[in-house]
Amino acid sequence: MILAIDVGGTKLAAGLVTPDGHVLETRVAATPQDADAERLWKALEELIAPMPEAEGVGVGCGGPMIWPDGRVSPLNIPGWRDFPLRERLAASFPGRTVRVHNDAVCLAAAEHWLGAGRGHANMLGMVVSTGVGGGLVLGGRLVNGGTGNAGHIGHVVVEPGGPLCGCGGRGCLEAVARGPALVAWAQEQGWSPGHGPLDGGPYEEGRAVTGRGLASDALRGDPVARAAMARAGRALGLAIASATHLCDLDVVTVGGGLSQAGAPLFGPLEEALRAHARMDFARRLRVVPAALGQSAGLVGAAALILAGDRYWDAI
Amino acid sequence: MILAIDVGGTKLAAGLVTPDGHVLETRVAATPQDADAERLWKALEELIAPMPEAEGVGVGCGGPMIWPDGRVSPLNIPGWRDFPLRERLAASFPGRTVRVHNDAVCLAAAEHWLGAGRGHANMLGMVVSTGVGGGLVLGGRLVNGGTGNAGHIGHVVVEPGGPLCGCGGRGCLEAVARGPALVAWAQEQGWSPGHGPLDGGPYEEGRAVTGRGLASDALRGDPVARAAMARAGRALGLAIASATHLCDLDVVTVGGGLSQAGAPLFGPLEEALRAHARMDFARRLRVVPAALGQSAGLVGAAALILAGDRYWDAI
């Protein structure tokens, strides 16, 4: 049994995962806000304390990080800067393998291992949410690139001179298609949140104005929400066309809150993709919604260990 | 000794290559124009007839092709459509390995093996000439993608809604930065060819209006030629930024006629690259001119055999 951990800015999750990728036991805790490094570590320690029997530990964590060292500085967890997460976990689980990778990369590994990308040798796994991230599988193996950062599809340029991006560039896919950017765009066009998400996720007062809420409203026919999804879809289609020309992909999986929008997102995405992916070899590409649900992060973290021949290539 | 063959629309080249990548003997012939499949084959057969002792045959050929079968349909050789080049060569060299790959991919393999990309595990090798092509090396190995077409950087979109591309899309890097497109753009701005190329290449009457000529004029200070090179450089920088965010590259090599322009091309390229490649991991990327000269195509074709562990991954 492998201990899988998913470290995010909102919540910490941990689970025991069987060799075939079933998540047996899940524990979740809120990520302490405004906490220092040691308080954050204590919260994680308490979460995983009931799972000491794990034979190995796989971790997905928000980036950036020094990889494969697992020294993490997650954008949304200011208390951890160059925090030696892998080293701490290795001390807690002596003699056992501990592997840490980018959370978006883990989601891609999960979709390739057991989800919508299964059986395809060349895949880009995307997540469209508060940010736009991804992971790249080529020749059946996870691609790390020089520093473990391959897969950053969110910073492919789709609109030169376009909106400023968090990275400092302009016109990145993420600057156009991330949830908060779309919400801001929709609000400028007069949208205010309607009915709440279709999937029963959190939608309380004060959390309603999210990409997920916008996606739900689009699916219900709200015209501004639909226009926002079309805007995201076009940007995604264009970035995916560029990615498949460069990497000769078989399949792209799209997950994250925005992918809940279904046709209002995927229709314009396909249209832009087909307009731009014109080389013969690129026409065969299929874009599909991610198949694994809430547990994908844990499944992918476990895959770093359980299917390390494909998803772990560090020296 | 390996027989290396480079099949292009203008010329056919063949050479014997030593195990360490030295091209010992080179023969070149003009590619028969308006010839049918068998006349083209005959020309190639005559070219390689004096080199029957080869222990293996590596071929770089213009795309598209069915890979790894080596059935070729080079855009610039209309007489060959689905021509079984690999099979014919295998019949001519019984018992010996014959491998055929895209010519741009061979150039990238050459630069990685013995040129400007040597020692870097993650590289994009580009050629900017009549077209814009490339090959991708990740984790120290050539990436083929699903159909052997990975590396098509020329069809990364740099100008959505921009000029029509030969592929049918719009705003591809190739549509903006290929030699003939730049020449047309420069001529619209009033440029006419000046002094000829610096490198002593062909520049007779009637051949002067080429990307190479434009590059030479830019280097001599012609303002319109410089503006054309800046236009290409910006497009290249933007595409390279997207590629490095997606693939986490260490180095990009740029070869082909246009790369002769030097600073007038590479200056604006660097500027656009640095404006868009803002993620920490992307800042370390270096863009360098290709190091191998005219023989690069033959060296890369030979690498398919001589360094097949890195550059040949077909099942």
XYZ file of C-alpha atoms in Angstrom:
630
model
C 0.000 0.000 0.000
C 1.290 3.437 -0.967
C 0.628 6.658 0.888
C -0.438 9.338 -1.588
C -0.474 12.979 -0.584
C -1.950 15.958 -2.414
C -0.794 19.332 -1.117
C -2.862 22.314 -2.230
C -3.439 25.864 -1.076
C -6.977 25.076 0.133
C -6.728 21.508 1.329
C -4.334 18.735 2.191
C -5.417 15.221 1.192
C -3.887 11.850 1.897
C -4.918 8.336 1.010
C -3.743 4.755 0.925
C -3.577 3.457 -2.616
C -3.527 -0.190 -3.709
C -1.043 -1.428 -6.340
C -3.790 -1.258 -8.987
C -4.623 2.342 -8.149
C -7.633 2.113 -5.865
C -7.795 4.772 -3.180
C -8.894 2.957 -0.037
C -8.830 5.458 2.725
C -8.877 9.214 2.311
C -8.283 11.918 4.866
C -8.653 15.610 4.131
C -7.787 18.701 6.142
C -7.942 22.398 5.417
C -4.538 23.886 4.633
C -3.736 26.192 7.561
C -3.851 29.745 6.249
C -1.184 32.305 7.110
C 0.714 29.519 8.857
C 4.484 29.269 9.111
C 6.468 26.355 7.723
C 6.401 24.243 10.888
C 2.667 24.679 11.517
C 1.974 23.588 7.964
C 4.214 20.576 8.416
C 2.475 19.695 11.700
C -0.924 19.774 9.957
C 0.371 17.402 7.294
C 1.996 15.138 9.910
C -1.291 14.848 11.806
C -3.146 14.054 8.609
C -0.879 11.151 7.698
C -0.203 9.890 11.239
C -2.876 7.152 10.972
C -1.181 5.715 7.873
C 2.272 4.673 9.111
C 2.213 1.305 7.375
C 2.732 2.747 3.877
C 5.418 1.022 1.807
C 6.232 4.200 -0.089
C 5.105 7.815 -0.337
C 4.072 9.729 -3.475
C 3.306 13.436 -3.280
C 1.702 15.920 -5.638
C 2.353 19.495 -4.597
C 1.682 22.917 -6.067
C 4.676 24.398 -7.865
C 7.214 25.721 -8.173
C 9.597 23.241 -6.635
C 13.164 22.056 -6.978
C 12.738 18.701 -8.638
C 13.509 15.866 -7.965
C 14.745 17.135 -4.576
C 11.193 17.985 -3.532
C 12.039 21.354 -2.016
C 8.741 23.131 -2.508
C 7.625 26.780 -2.724
C 3.929 26.457 -3.624
C 2.525 29.699 -5.012
C -0.593 29.370 -2.827
C 1.183 28.316 0.380
C 3.357 31.307 1.316
C 4.537 29.607 4.535
C 6.538 27.080 2.543
C 9.436 28.568 0.660
C 12.133 26.108 -0.359
C 10.623 23.754 2.227
C 12.330 20.311 2.243
C 9.088 18.351 1.947
C 10.649 15.217 0.506
C 13.377 15.175 3.130
C 10.880 15.591 5.996
C 8.690 12.777 4.697
C 11.723 10.552 4.171
C 12.575 11.075 7.856
C 9.010 10.114 8.815
C 9.086 6.990 6.652
C 12.626 5.684 7.067
C 13.806 3.200 4.480
C 10.929 3.902 2.149
C 10.909 5.692 -1.193
C 9.446 9.207 -1.169
C 8.784 11.014 -4.465
C 7.424 14.523 -4.951
C 6.236 16.051 -8.219
C 4.163 18.966 -9.477
C 0.438 18.461 -8.774
C -0.553 19.102 -12.417
C 2.000 16.509 -13.497
C 0.457 14.014 -11.043
C -3.001 14.645 -12.530
C -1.618 13.930 -15.995
C 0.093 10.762 -14.759
C -3.192 9.618 -13.222
C -5.162 10.186 -16.433
C -2.501 8.361 -18.405
C -2.231 5.476 -15.960
C -5.898 4.801 -15.290
C -7.999 7.533 -16.861
C -8.889 9.065 -20.216
C -5.354 8.792 -21.603
C -4.914 5.100 -20.843
C -3.315 3.160 -23.681
C -2.085 6.258 -25.548
C 1.673 6.680 -25.778
C 1.615 10.443 -26.435
C -0.606 12.552 -24.229
C -0.945 16.013 -22.763
C -2.950 16.020 -19.540
C -4.369 19.472 -18.779
C -6.101 20.983 -15.792
C -8.066 24.195 -16.261
C -8.958 25.701 -12.952
C -7.583 28.630 -10.911
C -4.535 28.141 -13.107
C -3.914 26.211 -16.285
C -1.394 23.407 -15.867
C -0.433 20.144 -17.410
C 1.829 17.180 -17.760
C 3.302 15.615 -20.850
C 3.645 11.913 -21.666
C 5.662 11.003 -24.786
C 6.641 7.548 -25.935
C 4.668 6.162 -23.014
C 6.717 7.958 -20.381
C 6.278 11.110 -18.375
C 8.434 13.930 -19.736
C 10.242 15.956 -17.101
C 12.360 18.303 -19.178
C 15.530 19.789 -17.773
C 14.135 20.754 -14.340
C 10.952 18.693 -13.958
C 8.851 21.528 -15.355
C 7.752 20.109 -18.717
C 3.991 20.349 -19.276
C 3.496 24.054 -18.566
C 0.915 24.433 -21.339
C -0.573 27.344 -19.378
C 2.336 29.491 -20.528
C 2.095 28.775 -24.213
C 1.368 32.152 -25.823
C -2.081 32.304 -27.442
C -2.572 36.066 -27.722
C 0.642 38.007 -28.347
C 0.339 41.380 -26.605
C -2.692 40.014 -24.753
C -3.547 40.146 -21.035
C -0.732 40.234 -18.489
C -0.017 36.847 -16.950
C 1.021 35.993 -13.398
C 4.354 34.822 -14.821
C 5.131 38.321 -16.077
C 4.516 37.528 -19.729
C 1.574 38.541 -21.878
C -1.092 36.518 -23.640
C -0.291 33.156 -22.032
C -3.087 30.586 -22.196
C -3.387 30.843 -18.422
C -3.852 34.620 -18.538
C -6.866 34.136 -20.834
C -8.421 30.847 -19.707
C -7.876 30.525 -15.955
C -11.103 30.611 -13.945
C -10.540 33.954 -12.205
C -9.622 35.660 -15.504
C -12.802 34.368 -17.134
C -14.926 35.363 -14.146
C -13.472 38.870 -14.260
C -14.100 39.030 -17.999
C -17.700 37.774 -17.562
C -18.383 40.247 -14.772
C -17.178 43.061 -16.985
C -19.781 41.882 -19.505
C -22.483 42.022 -16.813
C -22.516 38.403 -15.591
C -23.388 37.663 -11.986
C -23.455 34.111 -10.647
C -26.673 32.187 -11.175
C -27.629 28.793 -9.951
C -24.509 27.204 -8.581
C -22.493 24.264 -9.750
C -24.182 21.204 -11.193
C -21.938 18.755 -9.435
C -22.967 19.728 -5.932
C -19.557 21.140 -5.088
C -19.069 24.053 -2.731
C -21.056 27.073 -3.790
C -21.779 29.001 -0.614
C -22.175 32.728 -0.445
C -18.842 34.369 -1.132
C -17.479 31.370 -3.041
C -20.035 31.557 -5.830
C -18.012 33.768 -8.121
C -15.734 31.008 -9.392
C -14.815 29.469 -12.691
C -16.808 26.422 -11.678
C -19.912 28.559 -11.094
C -19.358 30.261 -14.444
C -19.049 26.855 -16.119
C -22.341 25.749 -14.574
C -24.118 28.900 -15.706
C -22.768 28.363 -19.229
C -24.147 24.841 -19.243
C -27.517 26.249 -18.189
C -27.485 28.671 -21.125
C -26.459 32.002 -19.626
C -25.230 33.914 -22.711
C -22.375 35.805 -21.050
C -21.164 32.665 -19.287
C -21.298 30.870 -22.635
C -19.286 33.643 -24.274
C -16.701 33.346 -21.506
C -16.432 29.585 -22.040
C -16.111 30.133 -25.786
C -13.273 32.570 -25.104
C -11.516 29.956 -22.984
C -12.252 27.199 -25.487
C -10.714 29.121 -28.396
C -7.564 29.833 -26.386
C -7.312 26.186 -25.327
C -7.841 24.932 -28.895
C -5.101 27.165 -30.195
C -2.609 26.131 -27.520
C -3.436 22.472 -28.066
C -2.904 22.860 -31.840
C 0.561 24.271 -31.186
C 1.335 21.523 -28.671
C 0.321 18.725 -31.015
C 2.342 20.148 -33.901
C 5.360 20.251 -31.621
C 4.862 16.900 -29.861
C 2.728 14.801 -32.265
C 0.182 13.874 -29.598
C -2.435 11.124 -29.654
C -4.781 12.535 -27.030
C -5.272 15.542 -24.758
C -7.241 15.203 -21.536
C -8.859 18.287 -20.005
C -9.808 18.321 -16.336
C -10.362 20.927 -13.629
C -13.425 22.970 -12.666
C -13.826 24.608 -16.059
C -14.029 21.284 -17.868
C -17.415 20.850 -16.143
C -18.803 23.302 -18.712
C -19.019 20.530 -21.317
C -20.128 21.587 -24.800
C -19.931 25.372 -24.233
C -16.211 24.899 -23.611
C -15.371 21.867 -25.762
C -17.318 23.054 -28.842
C -15.299 26.253 -29.402
C -12.160 24.358 -28.347
C -12.647 21.779 -31.108
C -13.428 24.491 -33.647
C -10.239 26.436 -32.904
C -8.221 23.228 -32.755
C -9.439 22.033 -36.153
C -8.821 25.476 -37.680
C -5.196 25.428 -36.532
C -4.164 21.752 -36.336
C -4.039 21.269 -40.082
C -1.032 19.046 -40.638
C -2.177 15.540 -41.546
C -0.621 13.977 -38.505
C -2.325 16.483 -36.200
C -5.832 15.783 -37.403
C -6.002 12.482 -35.599
C -5.669 14.168 -32.190
C -8.564 13.623 -29.804
C -9.412 15.993 -26.961
C -11.401 14.374 -24.159
C -12.566 15.330 -20.682
C -10.481 13.902 -17.865
C -12.029 10.687 -16.574
C -10.865 10.509 -12.961
C -12.697 12.588 -10.407
C -11.677 14.054 -7.067
C -9.203 11.261 -6.386
C -7.070 11.921 -9.472
C -4.473 13.876 -7.498
C -3.937 10.977 -5.090
C -3.917 8.376 -7.871
C -1.261 10.370 -9.740
C 0.862 10.856 -6.626
C 0.732 7.103 -6.030
C 1.636 6.464 -9.684
C 5.037 8.112 -9.068
C 5.807 5.002 -7.001
C 3.441 2.316 -8.290
C 4.208 2.932 -11.956
C 7.575 4.592 -11.515
C 8.923 2.964 -14.677
C 6.636 5.297 -16.625
C 6.175 8.298 -14.353
C 9.456 8.751 -12.527
C 12.617 9.320 -14.474
C 14.834 11.160 -12.022
C 18.442 10.077 -11.820
C 31.186 2.938 -42.470
C 27.611 4.144 -42.850
C 26.057 5.448 -46.030
C 24.191 8.675 -45.270
C 21.731 10.101 -47.789
C 20.044 13.501 -47.821
C 17.089 13.769 -50.198
C 15.923 17.301 -50.983
C 13.907 19.016 -53.684
C 16.996 20.701 -55.144
C 19.755 18.197 -54.563
C 20.495 14.643 -53.579
C 23.556 14.120 -51.394
C 25.278 10.974 -50.193
C 28.338 10.358 -48.088
C 30.244 7.739 -46.179
C 30.327 8.519 -42.481
C 32.753 7.121 -39.917
C 31.524 5.812 -36.541
C 32.547 9.076 -34.899
C 30.573 11.153 -37.395
C 33.166 12.268 -39.933
C 31.877 12.559 -43.492
C 34.614 11.070 -45.647
C 33.327 11.082 -49.156
C 30.472 13.187 -50.468
C 28.643 12.988 -53.742
C 25.968 15.437 -54.830
C 23.562 15.459 -57.774
C 20.762 17.752 -58.790
C 17.341 16.312 -58.030
C 15.742 15.588 -61.439
C 12.904 18.052 -61.878
C 9.481 16.970 -63.165
C 10.732 13.385 -63.028
C 8.611 10.362 -62.330
C 9.198 8.016 -59.414
C 11.535 5.617 -61.256
C 13.679 8.320 -62.818
C 14.153 9.861 -59.393
C 15.087 6.478 -57.971
C 17.551 5.902 -60.794
C 19.259 9.228 -60.045
C 19.635 8.233 -56.416
C 20.865 4.747 -57.321
C 23.562 6.205 -59.564
C 24.623 8.593 -56.828
C 25.153 5.842 -54.271
C 26.451 3.157 -56.638
C 30.125 3.870 -55.796
C 29.420 3.243 -52.088
C 28.293 -0.372 -51.946
C 30.459 -1.281 -48.959
C 28.272 0.600 -46.441
C 27.412 -1.346 -43.288
C 24.121 0.469 -42.882
C 22.092 3.249 -44.506
C 20.633 6.341 -42.845
C 18.414 8.710 -44.817
C 17.046 12.177 -44.197
C 14.215 13.043 -46.556
C 11.765 15.913 -46.926
C 8.376 15.220 -45.360
C 5.724 14.133 -45.125
C 6.396 10.433 -44.849
C 4.954 7.351 -43.246
C 7.351 6.713 -40.417
C 9.113 4.400 -39.580
C 8.136 2.626 -42.837
C 9.974 5.237 -44.888
C 7.276 5.640 -47.521
C 7.929 9.206 -48.589
C 5.880 11.971 -50.254
C 8.256 14.950 -50.133
C 6.428 18.230 -50.651
C 9.124 19.424 -53.089
C 9.488 16.161 -55.019
C 6.090 15.642 -56.686
C 7.314 12.489 -58.484
C 7.496 10.614 -55.207
C 4.149 10.027 -53.599
C 4.043 7.237 -51.041
C 7.304 6.039 -52.561
C 8.794 3.033 -50.685
C 12.238 4.581 -50.271
C 13.266 2.467 -47.292
C 12.153 -0.737 -48.963
C 14.047 0.070 -52.185
C 17.222 0.861 -50.302
C 16.853 -2.298 -48.202
C 16.727 -4.280 -51.444
C 19.904 -2.531 -52.651
C 21.715 -3.204 -49.362
C 20.527 -6.666 -48.372
C 21.058 -7.669 -44.761
C 21.855 -4.141 -43.686
C 19.814 -1.758 -41.552
C 18.126 1.095 -43.450
C 16.470 3.928 -41.524
C 14.626 6.931 -42.942
C 13.524 10.003 -41.032
C 12.389 13.563 -41.676
C 15.265 15.786 -42.855
C 14.615 18.437 -40.195
C 14.688 15.708 -37.562
C 18.061 14.537 -38.928
C 19.447 18.067 -38.664
C 18.338 18.212 -35.030
C 19.887 14.799 -34.346
C 23.163 15.992 -35.891
C 23.286 19.145 -33.773
C 22.527 17.109 -30.676
C 25.031 14.403 -31.467
C 28.011 16.489 -32.540
C 26.923 20.111 -32.849
C 25.628 23.009 -30.788
C 23.303 20.861 -28.703
C 25.929 18.356 -27.634
C 25.731 17.447 -23.963
C 22.251 18.907 -23.440
C 19.511 16.428 -22.609
C 16.619 18.657 -23.709
C 16.941 20.403 -27.046
C 14.901 21.743 -29.914
C 16.866 21.811 -33.154
C 15.376 24.273 -35.648
C 16.000 24.996 -39.289
C 14.752 28.281 -40.724
C 14.924 28.236 -44.459
C 12.325 27.788 -47.229
C 10.266 26.262 -44.447
C 10.619 26.215 -40.689
C 11.180 22.750 -39.280
C 12.663 21.070 -36.285
C 13.360 18.060 -34.180
C 12.923 17.544 -30.471
C 15.282 15.779 -28.065
C 14.010 15.212 -24.513
C 15.689 13.233 -21.771
C 18.618 12.736 -24.130
C 16.576 10.926 -26.768
C 14.935 11.979 -30.000
C 11.176 12.394 -29.590
C 9.102 10.918 -32.384
C 5.560 11.414 -31.131
C 2.767 9.194 -32.339
C 3.669 9.210 -36.054
C 7.300 10.370 -36.173
C 6.225 13.974 -36.653
C 7.237 15.553 -33.358
C 9.305 18.710 -33.785
C 7.036 20.633 -36.156
C 7.785 23.970 -34.453
C 6.960 25.678 -37.770
C 3.290 25.109 -37.077
C 3.171 26.539 -33.605
C 0.778 29.491 -33.851
C 2.485 32.838 -33.263
C -0.057 35.222 -34.785
C -3.688 34.083 -34.401
C -5.613 35.236 -37.471
C -2.280 35.990 -39.156
C -1.023 35.048 -42.619
C -2.308 31.889 -44.269
C 0.081 28.970 -43.948
C 0.835 26.203 -46.436
C -0.723 23.765 -43.970
C -4.096 25.492 -44.253
C -3.908 27.157 -40.848
C -3.243 30.805 -40.063
C -0.453 32.542 -38.211
C 1.887 29.549 -37.955
C 5.539 30.407 -37.290
C 6.379 29.101 -40.764
C 3.819 31.402 -42.418
C 5.585 34.394 -40.861
C 9.258 33.416 -40.720
C 9.979 31.211 -43.732
C 12.401 32.744 -46.214
C 9.942 33.256 -49.082
C 7.369 34.890 -46.775
C 9.984 37.309 -45.461
C 11.234 38.066 -48.966
C 7.675 38.820 -50.094
C 7.153 41.013 -47.050
C 10.445 42.850 -47.657
C 9.669 43.364 -51.318
C 6.323 44.890 -50.392
C 8.303 47.345 -48.238
C 10.491 48.227 -51.200
C 13.475 45.909 -50.695
C 15.381 44.603 -53.680
C 18.366 42.295 -53.295
C 21.696 43.959 -52.656
C 25.120 42.464 -52.464
C 24.617 38.750 -52.233
C 25.335 36.303 -49.475
C 28.340 36.671 -47.228
C 29.157 33.011 -47.183
C 29.917 32.725 -50.875
C 26.896 30.550 -51.563
C 24.979 30.626 -54.822
C 23.739 34.087 -55.604
C 23.510 34.272 -59.360
C 21.015 36.387 -61.200
C 17.558 34.992 -60.651
C 18.456 33.228 -57.420
C 19.244 36.363 -55.490
C 15.756 36.927 -54.147
C 16.061 34.402 -51.345
C 15.881 34.385 -47.584
C 19.640 33.911 -47.557
C 20.111 37.024 -49.670
C 17.772 38.942 -47.412
C 19.730 37.731 -44.368
C 22.978 38.952 -45.947
C 21.517 42.353 -46.738
C 20.276 42.615 -43.147
C 23.761 41.903 -41.872
C 25.083 44.665 -44.152
C 22.607 47.125 -42.628
C 19.825 47.393 -45.216
C 16.957 48.795 -43.100
C 14.103 46.885 -44.762
C 16.063 43.638 -44.645
C 16.757 44.319 -40.979
C 13.056 44.918 -40.329
C 12.244 41.625 -42.053
C 14.759 39.773 -39.886
C 13.328 41.454 -36.787
C 9.874 40.273 -37.838
C 11.156 36.716 -38.149
C 13.125 36.981 -34.914
C 10.099 38.084 -32.908
C 8.013 35.213 -34.277
C 10.802 32.735 -33.545
C 11.274 34.055 -30.004
C 7.595 33.721 -29.263
C 7.370 30.167 -30.582
C 10.511 29.181 -28.678
C 9.063 30.636 -25.453
C 5.958 28.490 -25.888
C 8.049 25.430 -26.702
C 10.262 25.808 -23.664
C 7.314 26.287 -21.322
C 5.823 23.098 -22.699
C 9.017 21.015 -22.867
C 11.397 22.594 -20.306
C 14.282 22.842 -22.774
C 17.966 23.427 -22.091
C 18.962 24.714 -25.502
C 17.546 25.599 -28.920
C 19.759 25.469 -31.997
C 18.823 27.546 -35.030
C 20.191 26.659 -38.445
C 19.200 27.204 -42.065
C 19.800 30.069 -44.446
C 18.110 32.693 -42.326
C 20.317 31.970 -39.326
C 23.164 33.508 -41.367
C 21.651 36.893 -40.517
C 23.292 36.846 -37.074
C 22.438 39.709 -34.749
C 19.632 41.223 -36.884
C 17.767 37.926 -36.394
C 19.018 36.724 -33.010
C 18.683 40.127 -31.278
C 14.908 40.478 -31.762
C 14.565 36.737 -31.164
C 16.185 37.015 -27.728
C 14.117 40.074 -26.888
C 10.806 38.346 -27.688
C 11.956 35.176 -25.972
C 12.879 36.971 -22.754
C 9.587 38.913 -22.804
C 7.574 35.697 -22.993
C 9.691 32.999 -21.331
C 9.174 34.325 -17.830
C 8.788 31.221 -15.702
C 11.933 30.705 -13.613
C 12.755 27.414 -15.259
C 12.464 28.926 -18.740
C 14.968 31.726 -18.138
C 17.910 29.373 -18.274
C 17.185 28.481 -21.930
C 19.953 29.308 -24.394
C 19.336 29.869 -28.099
C 22.426 29.290 -30.235
C 23.221 29.101 -33.951
C 23.564 25.588 -35.327
C 27.219 24.561 -35.366
C 27.418 22.033 -38.177
C 27.564 23.316 -41.722
C 26.567 21.808 -45.029
C 27.246 18.271 -43.864
C 24.722 18.374 -41.005
C 22.076 16.545 -43.024
C 24.418 13.637 -43.716
C 25.718 13.541 -40.146
C 22.156 13.394 -38.827
C 21.123 10.689 -41.284
C 24.129 8.644 -40.181
C 23.224 9.263 -36.522
C 20.002 7.290 -37.042
C 22.270 4.251 -37.298
C 25.488 5.211 -35.522
C 23.728 6.577 -32.434
C 20.467 4.697 -32.816
C 20.124 4.273 -29.051
C 19.421 7.994 -28.867
C 17.984 8.856 -32.275
C 15.969 5.851 -33.350
C 13.129 4.642 -31.222
C 10.886 2.831 -33.693
C 9.458 -0.467 -32.582
